[in-house]
Amino acid sequence: MIRLEKRPSPSRFWQVATPVLAVILTMIAGGIMFALLGKDPVAAIRTIFWDPLFHPQFADYSRPQLLVKAGPLILIAVGLSLGFRAGIWNIGAEGQYIMGAICGAAAGLALYPADSRLIFPLMVIAGGLGGWAWGMIPAILKTRFNTNEILVSLLLVYVAQSLLASMALGRLRNPEGGGFPGSRNLSRWESSANPELIAGTGMHWGVVAAFIAVIAAYILLQRHILGFQIKLAGQAPRAARFAGVNPARLVVLCLGISGMLAGLAGLFEVTGPAGQISIDFNSGYGFTAIIVAFLGRLNPLGILLAGLLMALTYIGGELAQLMLGLPAAAIQAFQGMLLFFLLAVDLLSNYRIRIAGPAGVA
Amino acid sequence: MNRRTLLATAALGLGLGLGGAASAQGMDKVKACFVYVGPVGDGGWTYQHHQGLLAVEAEFGDRVETAYQESVPEGADAERVLTQMALSGCNIIFTTSFGYMDATNNVAAKFPDIKFEHATGYKREHPNVSIYNARFYEGRAVTGLIAGHMTKSNKIGYIGSFPIPEVVQGINATYLHAKKVNPDVSISVVWAYTWFDPAKEADAAKALIEQGVDVIVQHTDSTAPLAEAAKTPGVIGFGQASDMSEYKTNPDGTPGPRVSSIIDEWSPYYIKRVGALLDGTWESIDSWEGIAAGEVVIGEITEAVPAEVKAEAEALRDAIADGSYHPFTGPLNKQDGSAWLAEGETASDGDLLGMKFYVEGISGDIPN
Amino acid sequence: MDFGGINPAVLIASLMVASVPILLAALGELVVEKAGVLNLGVEGMMIMGAVCGFITAVTTGSPLLGFLGGALGAAVLSLIFALLTQVLLANQVATGLALTLFGLGLSSLLGQGYVGIKPPATGVVPLGPLADIPGLGRILFRHDWMVYASIAMVAAVWAVLRFTRMGLILRAVGESADAAHALGYKVTRIRIMAILFGGAMAGLGGAYVSLVRVPQWTDGITAGAGWIALAIVVFASWRPGRVLIGAYLFGGITVLQLNLQAAGARIPVEYLSMSPYLITILVLVIMSSGKGRASLNAPASLGRNFHASR
């Protein structure tokens, strides 16, 4: 009989070992799937995990791209993790991401074609505010009317998507675009562009912001009273109330911060890698970031690593499609497996497995 | 190749690219790569592009190698996917959705030796970029004529995706040619605000049918509207993007809703362009072909359509193909009654590409 | 009778059909959440149901077997979720999202080769003269049997939760897993059963999309219906009757906005397309504020894993 016994504190060894174990298990299970699809499993696994980092033809390009892809995921996930720790469930980061991009782009485009160094900072502020405001809707409805924030934040994603479509086709449409949908290209207008800061590194302002967010969140959780309150509210809500934590204030703060960071991520994407507001500008970062937050165990440093790992599977998956002709669906299923295994083996760091004899004496 | 040599070759290539047009000598073997916005199993837009890839393979055999990547989101990921394709040794890259426009041009700037072909856009910023599109409105004219003859309620329903010029062209062409043969006809437009959402498309078709529409024209990509039409006897529709021939007959053997179709046939273009690269004649072009070049194909017109209507539709198709007739020929007024085209005047491509207005007779507004 | 060119009888009839997938999936999720488990993988389970149901129906030629196949396929997928969250104690939110990702990928792999095929038709229940009653006949008596089955399921779930011992135990497990455990109930086993039921219901909903609503298989066919189902459970404040109202309201607004367009109503379309979501939020705010506050009866243990320490 197998029994689980809760460890008094998570095992240090297994916290490090479990992700490695999960990746190995995924390679085995994924390899079987790829073999069933008639592809060479070894080549497929190597292409996904190895080639983006070390392939002579691609690695110089794809290594910095890991940062580009991981940047927004990390930035959003750090914000979400604060709320998740406090038991505040913002699952509408995708909508806040969209609104950040729309507001930031609108602020910039209103000044087109002016040439000023102040425009980009202005857009950053507008983007952050846009995401913040969109996050404040569920926050206020929660504190004022006790409305469930999971549902409101999720529904607002669809509202934001409709707004995005109408902006791309209407107000923000490029007047020189011959009636086609989509805004002017912001990455091509010097005042609004968010380019690589050092050539060949992939570092743009969004990646910088992600790193800053990781450090700030780390300090907040370790050193600041607010971080303590967040942790307390999540672990022992009643105790938190006795300790003088104001739950409404926490809701407003957590949803505001996560909304703002998601909005910033949207702004940095629309001015950089994506370049413009288009009908399908958002590509699921807000949802993927939720997974990243949990894979990183809601810990800022963990999120940093989890974001990079997710980015690796995306880029490696793209290479596998291109080089080996794997269907996109197989990559999706493979990512799903990786997440399953990562979540499953997490058990080992929090619990001890005891094998008891038939007598049940342990 | 490390980054430095890569940039050096890029710089070298850039000089060459600006100096001369196409490289004069041909190639023994070409690697042709395709970027798709949806999965190849979408049964519509991406499926048809993938048929083009298969046609290229069939045409050139060993002389061509292909690769593709499906479900690539328009936006931040597109530029990376394109760059990786370029690095992997593709000689020509087809980017098959409007949203890849800027990414295509950005990457083309970095890889001047590689040819880029962007579908349905308008930016050609580098000598190694071509753009291509198909005159879908020509097909809409033919199906519009059939619709005008076939409707008994004199109501045609049009399921629009997004209010962009291509769709507005389609609505206008459909209406004008239905009206020509049936002066009492009216058209109802439902904007689905999606290219692909089978359940919503089915709902849109249903809503139109409930309003008395008996001909459904769709500008969205799934077969759901036809499946919905099949549920109500007497309602007909047309295949969109692909032939959708499975809706020609119902399971019980009675005639199905699909009486014809507009097929996006990219094969001739892809074969032509890959061929041009092989024999060294590739140059940057702006291609907008229609029925004549075989890029827009009218699928089989079924028995459900009376023989004389079928003949008339085929005559219209042939007239468009041989250039003797343009679907937008004056006198035509805009919706507000202002003059657009004078007697005998035909619409310029510029007017069509930026079309933001309905023609006279259509009610309702184009949202924006 | 017409309102702005729209016949309400016709509208109600079509919203009943349009709502079936989200109704079934939401009902399943409600049971799961009543047991204290939050499974965000509804979209993934629905699309697995859609593809498995389609494949079964096409292979066997029987829509009935198709629906069973869909329920089974999705239930098998939900077993992964059950294993991870109940046995291996993984985080439920993250596992649910991963389930959706995996389900979308797997369904597409399974469905290759089934694109462009028509499934066997699901029959309309012959209700004879009832179907010819003016107005009412069209609304109520001309549907396929799944429409009636879905309404029957609402009643069944309501009755089981409210009147049976099984329902009582399920609710106890959702309210306080520890207390239920202390009383000698097998918390983990009960939760796994609930998850499997939720999976099967999501699968039925998905199969309804691919066999009746759209009749075809294409990648991504459920197009986000699973997320709506999740929203409806919360909207309904975990009550089966309100799930029915929520599903019909949501389905109704979606159908209504398309009907208004088709009828030529001069309305800003781009804002209409967001109206179902805005109205749902509005209703939610009204319900959760004021006197409705007490009625927000979320299961107390929702989303928390249970580990029997003794």
Short mmCIF file of N, CA and C in Angstrom, two decimals, chain A residues 72-152:
data_model
loop_
_atom_site.label_atom_id
_atom_site.label_comp_id
_atom_site.label_asym_id
_atom_site.label_seq_id
_atom_site.Cartn_x
_atom_site.Cartn_y
_atom_site.Cartn_z
N PRO A 72 7.17 38.52 -22.35
CA PRO A 72 5.79 38.83 -21.96
C PRO A 72 5.18 37.78 -21.05
N LEU A 73 5.55 36.50 -21.27
CA LEU A 73 5.00 35.44 -20.41
C LEU A 73 5.43 35.67 -18.96
N ILE A 74 6.69 35.99 -18.78
CA ILE A 74 7.21 36.20 -17.42
C ILE A 74 6.58 37.43 -16.80
N LEU A 75 6.53 38.51 -17.58
CA LEU A 75 5.98 39.77 -17.06
C LEU A 75 4.54 39.57 -16.57
N ILE A 76 3.73 38.90 -17.38
CA ILE A 76 2.34 38.69 -16.99
C ILE A 76 2.27 37.73 -15.80
N ALA A 77 3.06 36.65 -15.87
CA ALA A 77 2.96 35.61 -14.84
C ALA A 77 3.38 36.13 -13.47
N VAL A 78 4.37 37.02 -13.43
CA VAL A 78 4.79 37.57 -12.14
C VAL A 78 3.62 38.32 -11.50
N GLY A 79 2.93 39.13 -12.31
CA GLY A 79 1.78 39.86 -11.77
C GLY A 79 0.70 38.92 -11.28
N LEU A 80 0.40 37.92 -12.09
CA LEU A 80 -0.66 36.98 -11.72
C LEU A 80 -0.31 36.24 -10.44
N SER A 81 0.98 35.91 -10.29
CA SER A 81 1.37 35.07 -9.15
C SER A 81 1.07 35.77 -7.83
N LEU A 82 1.19 37.10 -7.80
CA LEU A 82 0.90 37.82 -6.55
C LEU A 82 -0.55 37.58 -6.14
N GLY A 83 -1.46 37.77 -7.11
CA GLY A 83 -2.87 37.54 -6.81
C GLY A 83 -3.15 36.10 -6.45
N PHE A 84 -2.56 35.16 -7.22
CA PHE A 84 -2.83 33.75 -6.98
C PHE A 84 -2.40 33.37 -5.56
N ARG A 85 -1.29 33.95 -5.10
CA ARG A 85 -0.82 33.65 -3.75
C ARG A 85 -1.83 34.12 -2.72
N ALA A 86 -2.49 35.23 -3.03
CA ALA A 86 -3.43 35.78 -2.07
C ALA A 86 -4.83 35.20 -2.26
N GLY A 87 -4.96 34.26 -3.20
CA GLY A 87 -6.28 33.69 -3.45
C GLY A 87 -7.17 34.59 -4.27
N ILE A 88 -6.56 35.43 -5.10
CA ILE A 88 -7.33 36.32 -5.97
C ILE A 88 -7.07 35.88 -7.40
N TRP A 89 -8.13 35.44 -8.07
CA TRP A 89 -7.96 34.72 -9.32
C TRP A 89 -8.24 35.59 -10.53
N ASN A 90 -7.20 36.17 -11.06
CA ASN A 90 -7.32 36.93 -12.30
C ASN A 90 -6.98 35.99 -13.44
N ILE A 91 -8.00 35.50 -14.15
CA ILE A 91 -7.64 34.68 -15.31
C ILE A 91 -7.94 35.41 -16.61
N GLY A 92 -8.08 36.74 -16.50
CA GLY A 92 -8.35 37.53 -17.70
C GLY A 92 -7.17 38.36 -18.16
N ALA A 93 -5.95 37.88 -17.89
CA ALA A 93 -4.77 38.65 -18.28
C ALA A 93 -4.75 38.89 -19.79
N GLU A 94 -5.32 37.95 -20.53
CA GLU A 94 -5.36 38.11 -21.99
C GLU A 94 -6.08 39.41 -22.36
N GLY A 95 -7.16 39.71 -21.68
CA GLY A 95 -7.90 40.94 -21.96
C GLY A 95 -7.12 42.17 -21.55
N GLN A 96 -6.44 42.09 -20.41
CA GLN A 96 -5.65 43.23 -19.94
C GLN A 96 -4.47 43.47 -20.88
N TYR A 97 -3.94 42.38 -21.39
CA TYR A 97 -2.85 42.46 -22.38
C TYR A 97 -3.33 43.22 -23.63
N ILE A 98 -4.52 42.85 -24.10
CA ILE A 98 -5.08 43.52 -25.28
C ILE A 98 -5.31 45.00 -25.00
N MET A 99 -5.91 45.30 -23.83
CA MET A 99 -6.25 46.69 -23.54
C MET A 99 -4.99 47.54 -23.37
N GLY A 100 -3.94 46.96 -22.80
CA GLY A 100 -2.68 47.69 -22.69
C GLY A 100 -2.17 48.06 -24.07
N ALA A 101 -2.24 47.09 -24.98
CA ALA A 101 -1.76 47.35 -26.34
C ALA A 101 -2.62 48.42 -27.02
N ILE A 102 -3.94 48.31 -26.87
CA ILE A 102 -4.82 49.28 -27.54
C ILE A 102 -4.57 50.69 -26.99
N CYS A 103 -4.56 50.82 -25.65
CA CYS A 103 -4.42 52.15 -25.06
C CYS A 103 -3.05 52.74 -25.38
N GLY A 104 -2.01 51.91 -25.25
CA GLY A 104 -0.68 52.41 -25.54
C GLY A 104 -0.56 52.83 -26.99
N ALA A 105 -1.05 52.00 -27.88
CA ALA A 105 -0.96 52.32 -29.31
C ALA A 105 -1.77 53.57 -29.63
N ALA A 106 -2.94 53.69 -29.02
CA ALA A 106 -3.78 54.86 -29.30
C ALA A 106 -3.08 56.14 -28.85
N ALA A 107 -2.45 56.08 -27.67
CA ALA A 107 -1.75 57.27 -27.17
C ALA A 107 -0.65 57.68 -28.13
N GLY A 108 0.08 56.70 -28.65
CA GLY A 108 1.15 57.01 -29.57
C GLY A 108 0.62 57.52 -30.90
N LEU A 109 -0.37 56.81 -31.44
CA LEU A 109 -0.87 57.15 -32.77
C LEU A 109 -1.55 58.51 -32.80
N ALA A 110 -2.06 58.95 -31.64
CA ALA A 110 -2.68 60.27 -31.59
C ALA A 110 -1.64 61.35 -31.92
N LEU A 111 -0.38 61.05 -31.67
CA LEU A 111 0.67 62.04 -31.89
C LEU A 111 1.42 61.83 -33.21
N TYR A 112 1.02 60.80 -33.95
CA TYR A 112 1.70 60.50 -35.21
C TYR A 112 1.62 61.71 -36.13
N PRO A 113 2.63 62.09 -36.85
CA PRO A 113 3.97 61.51 -36.94
C PRO A 113 5.02 62.31 -36.16
N ALA A 114 4.65 62.85 -35.02
CA ALA A 114 5.61 63.66 -34.28
C ALA A 114 6.88 62.87 -33.97
N ASP A 115 7.94 63.60 -33.77
CA ASP A 115 9.22 62.96 -33.52
C ASP A 115 9.69 63.39 -32.14
N SER A 116 9.51 62.55 -31.16
CA SER A 116 9.91 62.94 -29.82
C SER A 116 10.27 61.71 -29.01
N ARG A 117 11.26 61.88 -28.17
CA ARG A 117 11.67 60.77 -27.31
C ARG A 117 10.66 60.53 -26.20
N LEU A 118 9.76 61.47 -26.02
CA LEU A 118 8.80 61.33 -24.93
C LEU A 118 7.62 60.43 -25.30
N ILE A 119 7.47 60.19 -26.59
CA ILE A 119 6.28 59.45 -27.03
C ILE A 119 6.29 58.02 -26.49
N PHE A 120 7.42 57.34 -26.59
CA PHE A 120 7.44 55.95 -26.13
C PHE A 120 7.14 55.83 -24.63
N PRO A 121 7.80 56.66 -23.79
CA PRO A 121 7.42 56.59 -22.36
C PRO A 121 5.94 56.88 -22.13
N LEU A 122 5.42 57.83 -22.88
CA LEU A 122 3.99 58.13 -22.75
C LEU A 122 3.15 56.90 -23.08
N MET A 123 3.54 56.21 -24.14
CA MET A 123 2.80 55.01 -24.53
C MET A 123 2.90 53.93 -23.46
N VAL A 124 4.07 53.82 -22.85
CA VAL A 124 4.25 52.82 -21.80
C VAL A 124 3.28 53.11 -20.66
N ILE A 125 3.20 54.40 -20.30
CA ILE A 125 2.28 54.77 -19.21
C ILE A 125 0.84 54.46 -19.61
N ALA A 126 0.48 54.83 -20.83
CA ALA A 126 -0.89 54.59 -21.29
C ALA A 126 -1.19 53.09 -21.32
N GLY A 127 -0.21 52.31 -21.77
CA GLY A 127 -0.41 50.86 -21.84
C GLY A 127 -0.61 50.27 -20.46
N GLY A 128 0.25 50.68 -19.52
CA GLY A 128 0.12 50.18 -18.16
C GLY A 128 -1.22 50.57 -17.56
N LEU A 129 -1.61 51.82 -17.81
CA LEU A 129 -2.89 52.28 -17.28
C LEU A 129 -4.06 51.52 -17.90
N GLY A 130 -3.97 51.25 -19.20
CA GLY A 130 -5.04 50.52 -19.88
C GLY A 130 -5.24 49.15 -19.26
N GLY A 131 -4.13 48.42 -19.06
CA GLY A 131 -4.22 47.10 -18.45
C GLY A 131 -4.72 47.21 -17.02
N TRP A 132 -4.22 48.23 -16.31
CA TRP A 132 -4.63 48.44 -14.91
C TRP A 132 -6.14 48.67 -14.85
N ALA A 133 -6.63 49.55 -15.72
CA ALA A 133 -8.06 49.89 -15.69
C ALA A 133 -8.90 48.65 -15.98
N TRP A 134 -8.44 47.84 -16.93
CA TRP A 134 -9.21 46.64 -17.29
C TRP A 134 -9.21 45.65 -16.13
N GLY A 135 -8.09 45.63 -15.37
CA GLY A 135 -8.03 44.77 -14.20
C GLY A 135 -8.85 45.32 -13.04
N MET A 136 -9.05 46.64 -13.04
CA MET A 136 -9.81 47.26 -11.95
C MET A 136 -11.30 46.96 -12.06
N ILE A 137 -11.77 46.64 -13.24
CA ILE A 137 -13.21 46.34 -13.38
C ILE A 137 -13.59 45.14 -12.51
N PRO A 138 -12.93 43.99 -12.68
CA PRO A 138 -13.27 42.89 -11.76
C PRO A 138 -12.95 43.23 -10.31
N ALA A 139 -11.91 44.04 -10.08
CA ALA A 139 -11.55 44.39 -8.70
C ALA A 139 -12.67 45.17 -8.03
N ILE A 140 -13.18 46.17 -8.73
CA ILE A 140 -14.22 47.01 -8.13
C ILE A 140 -15.52 46.21 -7.99
N LEU A 141 -15.85 45.44 -9.03
CA LEU A 141 -17.07 44.63 -8.92
C LEU A 141 -16.95 43.64 -7.77
N LYS A 142 -15.73 43.15 -7.55
CA LYS A 142 -15.52 42.20 -6.45
C LYS A 142 -15.69 42.89 -5.09
N THR A 143 -15.05 44.05 -4.94
CA THR A 143 -15.08 44.69 -3.62
C THR A 143 -16.42 45.37 -3.37
N ARG A 144 -17.01 45.90 -4.43
CA ARG A 144 -18.25 46.65 -4.25
C ARG A 144 -19.47 45.73 -4.21
N PHE A 145 -19.50 44.75 -5.14
CA PHE A 145 -20.71 43.91 -5.28
C PHE A 145 -20.44 42.44 -4.99
N ASN A 146 -19.22 42.12 -4.59
CA ASN A 146 -18.89 40.73 -4.29
C ASN A 146 -19.07 39.82 -5.51
N THR A 147 -18.83 40.36 -6.68
CA THR A 147 -18.96 39.57 -7.91
C THR A 147 -17.69 38.75 -8.12
N ASN A 148 -17.89 37.53 -8.57
CA ASN A 148 -16.75 36.62 -8.74
C ASN A 148 -15.75 37.14 -9.77
N GLU A 149 -14.50 37.32 -9.34
CA GLU A 149 -13.51 37.93 -10.23
C GLU A 149 -13.04 36.98 -11.33
N ILE A 150 -13.12 35.66 -11.08
CA ILE A 150 -12.70 34.70 -12.11
C ILE A 150 -13.55 34.92 -13.36
N LEU A 151 -14.85 34.96 -13.11
CA LEU A 151 -15.79 35.07 -14.22
C LEU A 151 -15.70 36.41 -14.93
N VAL A 152 -15.68 37.49 -14.14
CA VAL A 152 -15.67 38.82 -14.77
C VAL A 152 -14.39 39.01 -15.58
#
